[in-house]
Structures are given as C-alpha cells and as structure tokens.
Amino acid sequence: MIVVMKVDSRQKEIDDILKRLAERGLTGHLSKGVERTVIGVVGQTYPELRDMLELLPGVEDVIPITKPYKLSSREFQSQDTVIRVGDLTIGGGELVVMAGPCAVESEEQLLETARAVKAAGANILRGGAFKPSTSPYAFRGLGEEGLKILAQAREETGMPIITEVVTPEDVGLVLRYADILQVGARNMQNFVLLDEVGKAGKPVMLKRGMSATIQEWLLSAEYILSQGNRQLMLCERGIRTFETYTRNTMDVSAIPIIEKVSHLPIIADPSHGTGKWYLVAPLALAAVAAGADGVMIEVHPSPDYALKDGAQSLTFDNFQRLMAQLVSVVASMGRKMAGGTNG
Amino acid sequence: MIVVMKVDSRQKEIDDILKRLAERGLTGHLSKGVERTVIGVVGQTYPELRDMLELLPGVEDVIPITKPYKLSSREFQSQDTVIRVGDLTIGGGELVVMAGPCAVESEEQLLETARAVKAAGANILRGGAFKPSTSPYAFRGLGEEGLKILAQAREETGMPIITEVVTPEDVGLVLRYADILQVGARNMQNFVLLDEVGKAGKPVMLKRGMSATIQEWLLSAEYILSQGNRQLMLCERGIRTFETYTRNTMDVSAIPIIEKVSHLPIIADPSHGTGKWYLVAPLALAAVAAGADGVMIEVHPSPDYALKDGAQSLTFDNFQRLMAQLVSVVASMGRKMAGGTNG
Amino acid sequence: MIVVMKVDSRQKEIDDILKRLAERGLTGHLSKGVERTVIGVVGQTYPELRDMLELLPGVEDVIPITKPYKLSSREFQSQDTVIRVGDLTIGGGELVVMAGPCAVESEEQLLETARAVKAAGANILRGGAFKPSTSPYAFRGLGEEGLKILAQAREETGMPIITEVVTPEDVGLVLRYADILQVGARNMQNFVLLDEVGKAGKPVMLKRGMSATIQEWLLSAEYILSQGNRQLMLCERGIRTFETYTRNTMDVSAIPIIEKVSHLPIIADPSHGTGKWYLVAPLALAAVAAGADGVMIEVHPSPDYALKDGAQSLTFDNFQRLMAQLVSVVASMGRKMAGGTNG
Amino acid sequence: MIVVMKVDSRQKEIDDILKRLAERGLTGHLSKGVERTVIGVVGQTYPELRDMLELLPGVEDVIPITKPYKLSSREFQSQDTVIRVGDLTIGGGELVVMAGPCAVESEEQLLETARAVKAAGANILRGGAFKPSTSPYAFRGLGEEGLKILAQAREETGMPIITEVVTPEDVGLVLRYADILQVGARNMQNFVLLDEVGKAGKPVMLKRGMSATIQEWLLSAEYILSQGNRQLMLCERGIRTFETYTRNTMDVSAIPIIEKVSHLPIIADPSHGTGKWYLVAPLALAAVAAGADGVMIEVHPSPDYALKDGAQSLTFDNFQRLMAQLVSVVASMGRKMAGGTNG
C-alpha cells in the first residue's frame, strides 16, 4: 500500500502516519519527490487499512499495490488448474462443450435435448431446476423434480450434468444429483452460498456477476477456494453496459485476462452473453479463438415454445452447425475437442 | 405487447402469428402502416411471450407495453404507502433520519454512537451484524452478538433499529431483534431471501442493486409485496458506472422517479452512494431536495479506526452539522423532520 | 509515478528500470517490501512514461500519483474562480439561473421565452443556434439567423446570452454575438475546438461529455486554460449509464467533487441531465442543495410544439414554480440568488 | 410510432391525439386492449414527434418502431457494400489487415514499421499524423509532416494508407495524402466533420464512439452516407464500461450485429479495444472468428520507446506471430486473407 501525501503536507502529518503504521506492526518507507512525499507501507496490509489511512490529515490518496485475492492468482499457483469430471478434463487444453436447455421443463424436453446435443458432440448436459427470475410471476423451475429428470438424462446418455444452486440450504439437495454446481451471475456475491459450495467437495462453476469487475469475481472465487474447494472454474456470461441491442455485452477480453492472472479454467456462455440466438454462434467462436477452455450453449427442441430464454436458445440444427464450426476453429488453434469429438 | 413485422413480411407470417396468439387465448389486432404491419396483442400477456414471438418468421421486434410489475406501481395503488415503526411514520411526508455505524463492532462503539445520533436528532439506529464483504478475508460482522448489542441500544435510547439480513435462514433470527429488516444491494436479486422477508410481517427496506434498473428494482419489490408484506420501503444507494472517483454514482433522479411510478417510500443512502465522507452531506441534502422520504447515514466515533467503511463514515461532529443543514433544507421545502427534530 | 515489480522480479530487471529512468533524467527510489519491490519515480514524469514502464520486464503495474491536470486544480489555485458577465458574477456564491429554449426556433418563440424567464428571475438567456443532432435528418438550428435573434433578445431584456459553438471555424462568428460560449457534451474532446475557445477572450462553459470521467473533463478544461482563457466554468449534464428510464443519469456528486478538486465554477443542467420535464425541478433543487454555482434550465412556450427536446422543457408556469422553490432552498443554504431575485 | 395511453386515459385525450396527428398529415390507428388503448401512428413520422406526443395528457409512453437510420440499413440495401482501395477490396469476404504505429513519429520509425508489416502480410498502412490526446501536454502528432512521411511509405511499399482527420478544415489537406480517411471515436458525433468527410469522395472508416450505442453509430454513418459518400466502413474499438482492467471493453458482439443490421463492412481494432498488447492477439482472433471484415493493429519498432500508446502496440515479432494465427483461423472459417497472404 502506498500513501500519497498532499503537496502541502507537513512533517507532523507524516510522523503521525508512521506512528499509526507502527501501532499495527507495519513500517512506513519514505520517498520524497519533487512535489510530494510518498510512503510505502511495508508489512502485511489489509483492505480496511486503506480506509483508515485515507482519513488521516495530509493524505491525498492511498493506493493498494497488492492484489486482494491470493488463492485464485497465477502468482500463487503457476500451473493451470485442471478439473476432472468422469473421463473429462476441464482446463487441460481441450475444448469442453456444455449444452442443454435453460430450464428443465419436462422429461420429454430434456431427454430429447440431451440426446441431440450428445449426438452433436456436447460433453456435459446443462439444465436449470432452480431458476432465478427477475419477476416473481415467471417460471422458477421444477425444483427437485427437475434434478431427477437431469439424473435420468445422465443415466441414459452418460453425460455429466451441471445445474444451478440458488440458495445455501439447497446445496445438499443439488449435490445429490449434480456433477458440477453452478453459481449464477446474480449470486456471485451471495457470500453464504459461496461458503457452502466451497465445502461441497464437487466441481463448481462461478459465473461473473453482471456488474462485477474481474477483481471482484476473483474475490468471490477466493471465498470458494478458501473453504477448501479447488475444483473451481469461472464463466464469463456478459456484463451490463449502456448498449441495449444485446441483453448483456459479452466481455471476450475477460477470457485471456483470466488466463493471465489466474490458474482457473474459464468457460464462455454466449447465450446469456448476448441474449439473442443469432449472436450465439459468432460469440462462441470468438470465445474459443480468444482461448476459452469451454463454452456453454443453450439448446431447446422448440425455442419458440420454451418456458424460459427461448430467444437465446439454439435449435438442434443450429447447434449441430455450431459444433462443426467449433471443431474447425479449435483445430486451427492447434487444440482438440474434449471427448474426441471431431465433427 | 406489440409485434412489429419486417418491412417485407408476408401474409402467411402474419396469419401464423395470429394463430399462435389464438392458441394462447389472445387476440391480434392488425394495424397496417405505410412501411410495415404492426400487431397489437390483446389479452393477458406475460414476459415469455415476447421470447416466443421474437423467434417467429417475419417478426422484426416485439415491444412490451405493460409494465411487468403491478403491486409496487402507482397505477395499482395511487396513495402513498405509509409505514409505521413505533411512533414514527415513514413515507407520510416527514423526513426520517437513520444513522449509525456501518458494522456493529462492540457494545461501546455502538452505544456511544447511538447516544450521539439520538442527541443530534436521528430517528432510527442502523448497524450491521451480518456484513457482506467483497473479500473473504475481511470482517463479516459479529452475528447474533451484534444483534444483541443493537437491541441493547434500542433499550437505552428508544430508537427502533434497522439491520441487514443476508441469507434466508437468518430471517427468523434477525426478526427477533430488528424493527426493520434491510435487504442489501448485493441481495436485491436473491429471490429466496426476498420470498422470506416477504413473509416476515415486519417492515423491510430493499436497497437497489448496483447495476439494477429501476424496473428490476421494482420487480424485486414485487417479490416481497406478492408474499403479502406491504410494509416495504426502497433505498437508493448508488449505481455502478464508469466513473472511478466515487465508489458508486448516486442516482438522485431515482428518488423522484420512484415517487412518480410507485407508492413506496424512498430512502437515500449517500454513504454508500458516494463512498467518501466529504460527499455525504452534499448528497444527503440533494436527496432531500429531490424529495426523499428519509436518509440513511453512516456515523462512527472514530472513522479512522472503523473495521468497515470508515472512509464514508461521518464523525459525531460532522453528523450534527449535517442534521442542522437538513433541518433547514427540509423547512424550506415545506416539510418537517420526523420525531419533532427542529435543530 | 510508482513502479510495482512482480513478486519474482530479478535484480537485473530493477537495475534496467533505474537505467531507463536515468536516461530520462529521472531517479528511481527503491522500497523493498515483504512481497515485492516498489520503485518511486522522482522527477518530472509524463503520461507516456507509464506506457513505457509497463512494458519493461519484471514490472507488474505502474501507478501514476500526480494528477495529470494542473491549471484547473485547487492545488494550483486555492481561491475560487469568479467570472464576471456584465453585472453578474458566476462562482462567487450567488446562484445563477440560465434559462431559455433548447434551440432558437423563431423571433417570436425566443422573445416570448426571454421575457418570461426574465420576469421569473432568470439571469442569463440560453438558446442554441447551432444544434448537434444525433440524426442528420433532424433540425440543426437556424445558424447566424439564430444568433441575431439572441442578440435582439439581449437588447430587449438586458440578459447576457449563452449559446453553443460546435466547430472551430464558427468560433469567431459566435463570439460576435454571445456573452458566454458553450462547448457541448459531444464536443468535450473536440480538442481543436477547445484550443479555439481557449483563445476567445470571453467566458466559456464546458459541458461534461456523457462518458467522461471527472479527470478527463478537467483535462479538457486544461486545454482551454492553457491557451490563456481563465474565464471557464464547468457544467454537469448527465452521464451515460445502463439505466434507460432517464436519457442520462445526472451525476449530482460531480458538483461537490469539482468544488473540492477544482477552483472552477460548476453549473448543473437537469434538463439534459434527466431528459424528462417532470424530473427537472427535483434535480435542479438537488443540484443547488449539493452546492452548484448555477443551473441551466430549458424553457419553451409550448414544449409540445418544440422543434427540439420538448420532452425536457418546462412551460413558463413550471419554470416560475421552480424559481420560487429555488429561492427558498437557496435561502435555506445561507446563499443568495444572483441579480437580487427574491421571488 | 406507437402511443401507449394510460390505464385511466379518457376519450377526450384520445381524440386530442388523433387531432394532433391529423394536423401533421398522420393517421392514428386505435387498438383497445383489456387494460389500455394503444394508438398506432400511420404516416411519415420523425424523432421530434415522440417528444411532442409524450407531453400530451393521457399518454403513458411513446414507442418508435421504425429505425431512425435508413441508408446504412440492410433493409435499404441488402447486398454488402464492397469498398475498393487500389487492388484491395474491403467487405467482399477476404480479411483485410491494417497495421502500423499509433502515431507517425519519424521517417525512420514509420518506414521501418511499414516494411515489417508489409513483409508479415499486412494490406494497409496505418499511422496518425493528427492525434487527439486527452491531455493538452501530450504529443499531438507531426501534422502535415507526418502525412508526407506516410505518402513516402506508400511510395516505397505500395501499401495504401489510412490516417485520421480530426477537424473539418483539415479534410482537404488529409485527402491529398490519404487513401482512407479515419474518423476517430472521439469525433463520432462531430457532425460538421461527418458532413465534410461525406463530401470527400474517398473511403472513410468511422470508429464507434466509446459510449455510442449501435444505433447512434449508424446514425453517424448516416451523416456521411447522406452526403453522398457510400465508401464507408465501420470500426469497433471498444466501449466504456465499469471494468478498469482494460482501457475499454471491446464489444465483439457489435461485429455480427453490424453484419445483420447494416451492409457496411466492419473492422475491429483490438489495440484500442483492449489497451494492452498481450490482449491484442486473442481479441484480433476473436473478432475474425465473429466475422470481422478486417482488423487494425498497432505495431511499433520499440513499443517501450513509443511517443503514444506503446502499451497497446505489438513488436514486429508479435505481429508476425499474430499474422500466422490469423491465416490459420481465417482458413478454418472458409475465408481468405486479402492480397493473397497465406503465411
């Protein structure tokens, strides 16, 4: 942490800061410039220290220089985290494809979709049993009934399943059915939920909140990691901006940034990232070209009859076409599809 | 809902839409313009209908014309909601002042603050026992111990208390101590929590999420209202923008907007809204001039020793000065301070 | 400027940076912390230095600690800039009211408005002769004809006039008629135009760009000041955010921030700041309560017949009502209306 | 345009609206729903009509249904615009690569770069002679001297040149040297400049403003097209969001959106789009995977000695590596590199 003094700060003020730091077992390292004095704080700092220092007389600004997250950083762990789910590995170089409907609506809808995405080469089946919805009057999912249908689809197709958990007390229930727990964007800072999935002992996918900075996202990851769960992957799903043409603005740059600053695998969700089905394929391909470890795609037998997010869902045909394009782009990058999919 | 057809749409496509609407018990009302045809949907529509219609051939755009929230709207209830907390009324015209530390840190800290803000004219005591924190390594509150200290301060000062609840299973616990439950910005779309406080039978204050539109905020209010709890007030606490000088950008215009579109009381929190103590007084005054029903102000005996959010907390002296200014501005608006405070 | 080294940086890398700094006549001041080394750069730095340093091996981050603007800062000039326009002073404590139509549409429209706002207590007449318009098919102003009508209104009412200049080569023309030149939000970074108005020798009002940070705004002010024109005031007129209810989100906190970091007067424009006439009065009052030196209000004889921005214009009656409220709030703040207006 | 009446609107109010519309030669088409009446406006509408209608009694909302831009839309012209620059075509399917330094700094710097990017396969040379700069104290370009150096590089390498024009009166000068005129992000709404380049008779590249919606961008394009210049391409270069890790957030989804709603070619600028050299390659590849017609890349002989934007510039080696990756990804998409580059 660096304390920048005001141009007209006085020696007494500087001395007071040094004293305050000493009270906390920290040392202040003075650097007198042409215009102003700067104090480097040496020792184990913490975020609240900044608030305190900013309030002291003579202080112009306080600048943190250490990243507030640790376990999720490349500096802490230089090699990539690789997560194993059955025979699959996520984060090990191959492209993983997760696909399925936004919400589980019925046995028929899910099984039909599961077979179709499996046939097209998807590796993991997605489907929501508990659905957060902006409006209390909208469909909120089938609950445990939906989880059972998901398990049935796994039974039949062999695909592991990823599904969302929306509240801490459901973690145990969802764990009984899911292979990967998903924490949704609206819950990225539901800290009690993060604690719980941090104790779950199964892989977790943490979506970025729609107004979360990359640093805040990694701090939420830190909650999960610090509870002992290291099987964690991140998912970029679009951020909120002023643009209204798309539902969200998918931050494709987050993919190489995460790769640079963290060892955690990064998945891209162009369905929520754009909100429009005809943008899903171009953004899925873009995400892969930018280095994503996987993509998550919403697929529905009849998007125009979907109970949720039909506008951003692909038909089986469109999904199949996208898979062929993914195979081609992945090969051009010198990478492979997970599970031996080759079109 | 209005369906806007493409310029080159065909009669068959229009007929197909009318058929789809009829399947759902709805009627389509055709309006043929110079350039294109527009179909007005008559009947009880719902959000998912939009997704479905957007996917049909020949459709350019689908525009909802009914607001998705009901119980929170002025159209549903034209007179203002007035909430009673002991002798106080919130939303009835008088300005209510809530004040206290960000977090309850100790009995001494809270009681000292409670006495000071009471003496200065505050009406309600605030203080967090459960604190959401961006980092897992930061202070997260004293929990039930903090609630007990709050109750003790109420005992001594007579001020009702408002405190945050962060997870559904704590609602019962917090209810045993609090007079008003606060749902924080990060939990504005924690729908399970909204359901729970909707059943609580005590007043609730719902903060705006930092990237929530006004419509989304009112939809979250709808969760609480639709569970039967009508003692609901809203709180503007700043939104996330590109500006980095302040922690958030306080959206003062949200105050008169809420007053126009909803009957719910609206409180302003300039402490979180700005993140800097020297901006708290000007923004509190601005909020009142814009018509806020109340303000919530963070006050701490020694902000530079606070465990949380010291940078945005007022000292006792600064709070007292602000109260005097509030009294003056409130009088100039032809309004009164709640509880007979008159400086 | 502070250079933060990577945790695993090597001595050779540190030495290289010190050498680079020395080449530019700068000194590096080393501070070795527990985790990493930090280098304070002593000497006259400049923004491009940051880009260079960031690229050097071993560097984690480079943090500027000096503000990039000078002439506009409080540190450079501690007393407030006070601008004189005829008998009026702007920035000297009294509240200045600028009012008039968005665009000059006709002699009759402008004169009628000028008389009405004068009668209600406005100090300065506004009206656009050159109008930037998002669409090429919309009204773009009467040009010089509009300037002549403004001059005529000044002749009749005695009110000085403020009007916008949109391109460098029109500065001379507009100067012949205007008392204050306005640089609009879309031109805040039209640097050639800033240079020109910097040489104009008449007061200038610089609006904040809709996505400009406060620092960028002050850097644009620096363009004008560094050309020798110190009669400069700033105008907050709303920033672009994700919220779609309002046309812009008026950043009321910018008012006390400018007051703190700069000596330049700050005006608030709630008409553009909100885009809706029924929000203009509450936000004008809020701006004044937050400390604005003046407000700029759009007024039109028949907003529903306005050629531009009718939706955000006040009728004469509404403007008169607002003036009465301003008088009251200004008095409650211990301030006065400019020009002796007292309702 | 659709006029949505309030739930409690009266017949007299509806009649008044119909009368107003008739005064303007428009017809109102009534549609009475369960809750409220909606009026479809039939005839040639215009943006100001919305402002007017919103102000009338009984009106809840006014919704435009026609896009405000025409010449730039796919509906107006269904086949792609293809621009010819010498032997090159832009927008015809092949990927065009523009490369060069941010600013022309010297003959040596530019020629060296020109040779290197030519050798690596670039098609068009970029370089700024007039540089907009946030700070008045920073480098603003060599002016005409820079243009001469660009012309010399074209002479030697045969590459056409693209360079920015920042003010209307320089258009003639820049036209004497440039093959393509660039309008920068900060000038996207400099309407006088747009008019001028609309008369230029040479190809123009219009960058998206950093807070411009896609609709506003297309309206700025409309300025140029409506002056008769149809040789127009667009360039996505990042938008302003709350994220501070990158300089801008590159909106990759804008690429397929422009392709859908407009016939104009779309170029991606990942250098400005990210602001960090190590993100340029992944985002360039992403843009191509999303369907961009071209990319614009900043390249500098020694980025750490660049006078401007060194942090986002590639070295010659890095650029060469990127070209090889582009060749591979372009081939995987079934497309070709312009100019026969094949690695």
XYZ file of N, CA and C in Angstrom, chain C residues 20 23-24 47-48 50-56 68-71 131-140 166-170 186-187 189-193 195 210-213 215-216 219-220 222-223 226-227 240 247 275-277 303-313, chain D residues 20 23-24 47-48 50-56 68-71 131-140 166-170 186-187 189-193 195 210-213 215-216 219-220 222-223 226-227 240 247 275-277 303-313:
402
model
N 16.849 3.077 -17.297
C 15.902 3.755 -18.193
C 15.471 5.103 -17.630
N 18.234 7.662 -17.988
C 18.304 8.174 -19.376
C 17.389 9.378 -19.591
N 16.301 9.409 -18.819
C 15.325 10.496 -18.968
C 15.458 11.538 -17.862
N 2.577 11.290 -18.908
C 1.718 10.112 -19.082
C 2.353 8.977 -19.901
N 3.095 9.309 -20.983
C 3.643 8.260 -21.852
C 4.664 7.397 -21.104
N 4.351 6.021 -18.406
C 3.652 4.871 -17.848
C 3.602 3.715 -18.845
N 3.237 4.049 -20.080
C 3.176 3.031 -21.137
C 4.528 2.349 -21.283
N 5.572 3.152 -21.284
C 6.918 2.602 -21.459
C 7.273 1.672 -20.307
N 7.078 2.154 -19.094
C 7.487 1.369 -17.928
C 6.704 0.051 -17.834
N 5.428 0.098 -18.189
C 4.606 -1.110 -18.110
C 5.131 -2.234 -18.989
N 5.855 -1.860 -20.029
C 6.326 -2.865 -20.979
C 7.633 -3.515 -20.555
N 8.276 -2.979 -19.530
C 9.596 -3.499 -19.166
C 9.479 -4.809 -18.379
N -2.944 14.509 -13.711
C -2.411 14.969 -14.994
C -2.844 16.391 -15.355
N -3.751 16.963 -14.571
C -4.170 18.349 -14.858
C -3.567 19.260 -13.810
N -3.330 20.495 -14.168
C -2.688 21.441 -13.232
C -3.495 22.701 -13.042
N -3.667 23.449 -14.160
C -4.257 24.788 -14.074
C -5.684 24.744 -13.520
N -27.100 23.416 -33.485
C -27.512 22.303 -32.639
C -26.919 20.988 -33.124
N -26.127 20.319 -32.287
C -25.698 18.974 -32.678
C -26.905 18.047 -32.585
N -27.067 17.208 -33.557
C -28.213 16.292 -33.542
C -27.755 14.903 -33.954
N -28.164 13.913 -33.177
C -27.774 12.529 -33.430
C -28.117 12.092 -34.855
N -29.215 12.594 -35.376
C -29.652 12.198 -36.718
C -29.439 13.322 -37.730
N -28.960 12.979 -38.938
C -28.767 14.019 -39.958
C -30.099 14.548 -40.488
N -31.186 13.851 -40.168
C -32.478 14.266 -40.695
C -33.224 15.194 -39.741
N -32.616 15.529 -38.613
C -33.301 16.357 -37.619
C -32.869 17.828 -37.745
N -33.575 18.690 -37.047
C -33.319 20.132 -37.044
C -31.931 20.424 -36.468
N -31.148 21.227 -37.191
C -29.787 21.516 -36.737
C -29.568 22.991 -36.387
N -20.147 24.749 -32.244
C -19.938 23.329 -32.476
C -18.712 23.001 -33.331
N -18.089 24.004 -33.910
C -16.939 23.698 -34.758
C -15.964 24.868 -34.725
N -14.655 24.589 -34.796
C -13.662 25.652 -34.607
C -13.876 26.869 -35.491
N -14.224 26.656 -36.747
C -14.294 27.817 -37.628
C -15.487 28.731 -37.358
N -16.425 28.285 -36.531
C -17.544 29.159 -36.164
C -17.261 29.996 -34.922
N -20.928 16.576 -26.546
C -20.359 15.779 -27.630
C -19.025 16.343 -28.116
N -18.758 17.606 -27.771
C -17.509 18.236 -28.193
C -16.492 18.369 -27.065
N -14.285 16.506 -26.126
C -12.949 16.107 -26.554
C -12.690 16.464 -28.022
N -13.330 17.524 -28.469
C -13.023 18.109 -29.784
C -11.900 19.108 -29.511
N -10.674 18.588 -29.549
C -9.550 19.345 -28.995
C -9.223 20.612 -29.794
N -9.478 20.577 -31.094
C -9.226 21.771 -31.903
C -10.206 22.874 -31.479
N -11.438 22.494 -31.229
C -12.424 23.466 -30.754
C -12.027 24.016 -29.379
N -9.005 24.341 -28.190
C -7.928 25.308 -28.427
C -8.505 26.671 -28.832
N -20.646 12.721 -22.161
C -21.553 11.795 -21.482
C -20.872 10.533 -20.991
N -19.643 10.300 -21.432
C -18.927 9.176 -20.824
C -17.564 9.631 -20.319
N -17.459 10.888 -19.959
C -16.178 11.429 -19.490
C -16.035 11.272 -17.983
N -14.892 10.788 -17.558
C -14.591 10.803 -16.135
C -14.325 12.252 -15.720
N -11.739 13.289 -14.301
C -10.368 13.614 -14.672
C -10.251 14.018 -16.153
N -10.955 13.309 -17.015
C -10.923 13.676 -18.439
C -11.544 15.050 -18.683
N -9.112 17.575 -17.765
C -8.063 17.663 -18.782
C -8.543 18.470 -19.987
N -9.834 18.342 -20.310
C -10.372 19.171 -21.399
C -10.395 20.637 -20.976
N -8.287 21.915 -19.101
C -6.873 22.294 -19.178
C -6.515 22.823 -20.577
N -7.109 22.239 -21.611
C -6.875 22.736 -22.976
C -7.236 24.219 -23.073
N -4.995 26.434 -20.678
C -3.591 26.545 -21.092
C -3.435 27.444 -22.323
N -4.548 27.747 -22.991
C -4.492 28.724 -24.087
C -4.642 30.144 -23.549
N -23.747 8.743 -19.188
C -24.401 7.558 -19.750
C -24.204 6.369 -18.823
N -32.817 9.772 -19.823
C -31.948 9.898 -21.003
C -30.486 9.792 -20.589
N -33.657 14.480 -19.100
C -34.384 14.253 -20.346
C -35.894 14.223 -20.192
N -36.372 14.464 -18.968
C -37.820 14.446 -18.743
C -38.211 15.671 -17.917
N -39.174 16.429 -18.416
C -39.512 17.701 -17.772
C -39.890 17.538 -16.305
N -43.910 23.353 -25.044
C -42.985 22.231 -25.214
C -43.479 21.201 -26.215
N -44.801 21.029 -26.312
C -45.305 20.007 -27.236
C -45.235 20.450 -28.689
N -44.821 21.681 -28.940
C -44.602 22.108 -30.313
C -43.122 22.425 -30.578
N -42.262 22.122 -29.607
C -40.831 22.441 -29.757
C -40.219 21.642 -30.900
N -39.269 22.248 -31.609
C -38.569 21.541 -32.681
C -37.513 20.605 -32.107
N -37.109 20.841 -30.861
C -36.048 20.025 -30.278
C -36.226 19.917 -28.777
N -36.099 18.701 -28.253
C -36.059 18.463 -26.813
C -37.268 18.988 -26.052
N -38.416 18.923 -26.685
C -39.619 19.359 -25.994
C -39.874 18.584 -24.714
N -39.553 17.298 -24.724
C -39.878 16.441 -23.579
C -39.183 16.866 -22.294
N -38.068 17.604 -22.437
C -37.350 18.001 -21.228
C -37.495 19.491 -20.919
N -38.379 20.180 -21.639
C -38.546 21.625 -21.438
C -39.680 21.932 -20.482
N -54.152 16.026 -33.196
C -52.767 16.471 -33.368
C -52.091 15.744 -34.534
N -53.317 17.077 -37.836
C -52.685 18.366 -38.167
C -51.370 18.180 -38.928
N -50.704 17.050 -38.653
C -49.404 16.775 -39.274
C -49.523 15.784 -40.438
N -38.316 11.823 -35.350
C -37.990 11.691 -33.919
C -38.671 12.718 -33.005
N -38.779 13.980 -33.446
C -39.340 15.013 -32.568
C -40.808 14.753 -32.236
N -42.038 12.173 -31.198
C -42.106 11.428 -29.951
C -42.140 12.367 -28.741
N -41.247 13.366 -28.751
C -41.213 14.346 -27.666
C -42.574 15.008 -27.506
N -43.145 15.394 -28.641
C -44.430 16.077 -28.608
C -45.510 15.175 -28.019
N -45.599 13.964 -28.545
C -46.670 13.063 -28.110
C -46.556 12.713 -26.632
N -45.330 12.548 -26.161
C -45.132 12.197 -24.747
C -45.697 13.236 -23.792
N -45.778 14.467 -24.279
C -46.219 15.551 -23.400
C -47.741 15.674 -23.335
N -48.443 14.981 -24.205
C -49.897 15.157 -24.247
C -50.585 14.415 -23.098
N -34.293 4.856 -36.907
C -34.102 6.231 -37.360
C -33.049 6.355 -38.468
N -32.354 5.275 -38.774
C -31.367 5.342 -39.871
C -31.910 4.572 -41.056
N -31.511 4.963 -42.230
C -32.028 4.322 -43.440
C -30.920 3.809 -44.350
N -30.094 4.747 -44.829
C -29.107 4.412 -45.871
C -28.117 3.358 -45.399
N -3.185 13.606 -33.890
C -3.567 12.696 -32.800
C -4.399 13.412 -31.754
N -5.614 12.975 -31.538
C -6.358 13.534 -30.411
C -5.730 13.017 -29.126
N -5.555 13.871 -28.156
C -4.948 13.447 -26.898
C -5.723 14.027 -25.729
N -6.022 13.185 -24.766
C -6.800 13.599 -23.600
C -6.166 14.798 -22.895
N -4.834 14.856 -22.906
C -4.127 15.929 -22.213
C -3.501 16.920 -23.192
N -3.609 18.225 -22.909
C -3.008 19.219 -23.811
C -1.481 19.180 -23.758
N -0.950 18.477 -22.765
C 0.503 18.463 -22.598
C 1.146 17.277 -23.308
N 0.350 16.447 -23.979
C 0.898 15.247 -24.615
C 1.144 15.487 -26.109
N 1.813 14.538 -26.737
C 2.145 14.601 -28.157
C 0.876 14.599 -28.998
N 0.760 15.560 -29.937
C -0.451 15.642 -30.751
C -0.202 15.364 -32.233
N -9.029 15.119 -37.798
C -9.673 15.450 -36.526
C -10.532 16.709 -36.557
N -10.447 17.466 -37.649
C -11.241 18.691 -37.670
C -11.621 19.006 -39.114
N -12.817 19.593 -39.317
C -13.329 19.762 -40.681
C -12.352 20.466 -41.610
N -11.687 21.500 -41.129
C -10.856 22.260 -42.060
C -9.594 21.524 -42.506
N -9.275 20.410 -41.859
C -8.127 19.616 -42.311
C -8.494 18.560 -43.345
N -13.557 9.747 -30.682
C -13.953 10.993 -30.019
C -14.691 11.937 -30.964
N -14.572 11.692 -32.270
C -15.245 12.546 -33.245
C -16.469 11.891 -33.872
N -19.381 11.912 -33.083
C -20.519 12.833 -33.140
C -20.066 14.269 -33.383
N -18.948 14.418 -34.082
C -18.514 15.732 -34.563
C -19.190 15.896 -35.916
N -20.407 16.422 -35.880
C -21.271 16.320 -37.055
C -20.771 17.144 -38.242
N -20.095 18.253 -37.957
C -19.558 19.062 -39.057
C -18.455 18.274 -39.767
N -17.653 17.577 -39.004
C -16.619 16.732 -39.612
C -17.253 15.605 -40.433
N -20.109 15.649 -41.968
C -20.573 16.250 -43.221
C -19.420 16.371 -44.210
N -16.880 5.911 -27.768
C -16.703 4.957 -26.672
C -17.950 4.785 -25.811
N -18.914 5.680 -25.988
C -20.175 5.429 -25.290
C -21.343 5.475 -26.261
N -21.083 5.133 -27.505
C -22.140 5.183 -28.518
C -22.865 3.853 -28.623
N -24.179 3.919 -28.651
C -24.943 2.713 -28.954
C -24.776 2.398 -30.441
N -27.081 2.044 -32.506
C -27.984 2.914 -33.253
C -27.387 4.300 -33.490
N -26.745 4.853 -32.469
C -26.120 6.172 -32.647
C -24.979 6.118 -33.655
N -26.400 6.146 -36.992
C -26.890 7.485 -37.330
C -25.736 8.394 -37.746
N -24.575 8.218 -37.121
C -23.406 8.991 -37.550
C -22.973 8.547 -38.950
N -24.960 7.584 -41.132
C -25.990 8.183 -41.992
C -25.584 9.602 -42.428
N -24.921 10.346 -41.521
C -24.438 11.684 -41.907
C -23.538 11.587 -43.142
N -25.437 10.200 -46.279
C -26.438 11.109 -46.844
C -25.792 12.283 -47.573
N -24.496 12.476 -47.387
C -23.776 13.487 -48.181
C -23.299 12.893 -49.496
N -16.848 2.076 -23.349
C -16.540 2.376 -21.943
C -17.503 1.631 -21.037
N -8.510 -0.839 -20.924
C -8.777 0.572 -21.204
C -10.216 0.755 -21.687
N -6.275 -1.951 -25.058
C -5.284 -1.079 -24.432
C -4.064 -1.805 -23.890
N -4.007 -3.123 -24.084
C -2.867 -3.888 -23.568
C -2.372 -4.834 -24.666
N -1.087 -4.771 -24.936
C -0.548 -5.524 -26.075
C -0.820 -7.020 -25.973
N 8.009 -0.656 -28.811
C 6.847 -0.111 -28.083
C 7.239 0.652 -26.827
N 8.316 0.229 -26.179
C 8.686 0.913 -24.935
C 9.329 2.270 -25.184
N 9.534 2.635 -26.433
C 10.013 3.981 -26.740
C 8.970 4.776 -27.529
N 7.765 4.237 -27.691
C 6.732 4.915 -28.479
C 6.325 6.230 -27.820
N 6.011 7.230 -28.651
C 5.535 8.502 -28.104
C 4.063 8.400 -27.698
N 3.360 7.418 -28.211
C 1.930 7.307 -27.915
C 1.499 5.846 -27.947
N 0.735 5.438 -26.929
C 0.087 4.128 -26.901
C 1.033 2.950 -27.050
N 2.218 3.085 -26.497
C 3.152 1.969 -26.543
C 2.597 0.717 -25.889
N 1.862 0.891 -24.828
C 1.390 -0.277 -24.067
C 0.487 -1.192 -24.871
N -0.133 -0.655 -25.920
C -1.036 -1.496 -26.709
C -0.443 -1.879 -28.060
N 0.833 -1.582 -28.294
C 1.454 -1.857 -29.594
C 2.188 -3.194 -29.585
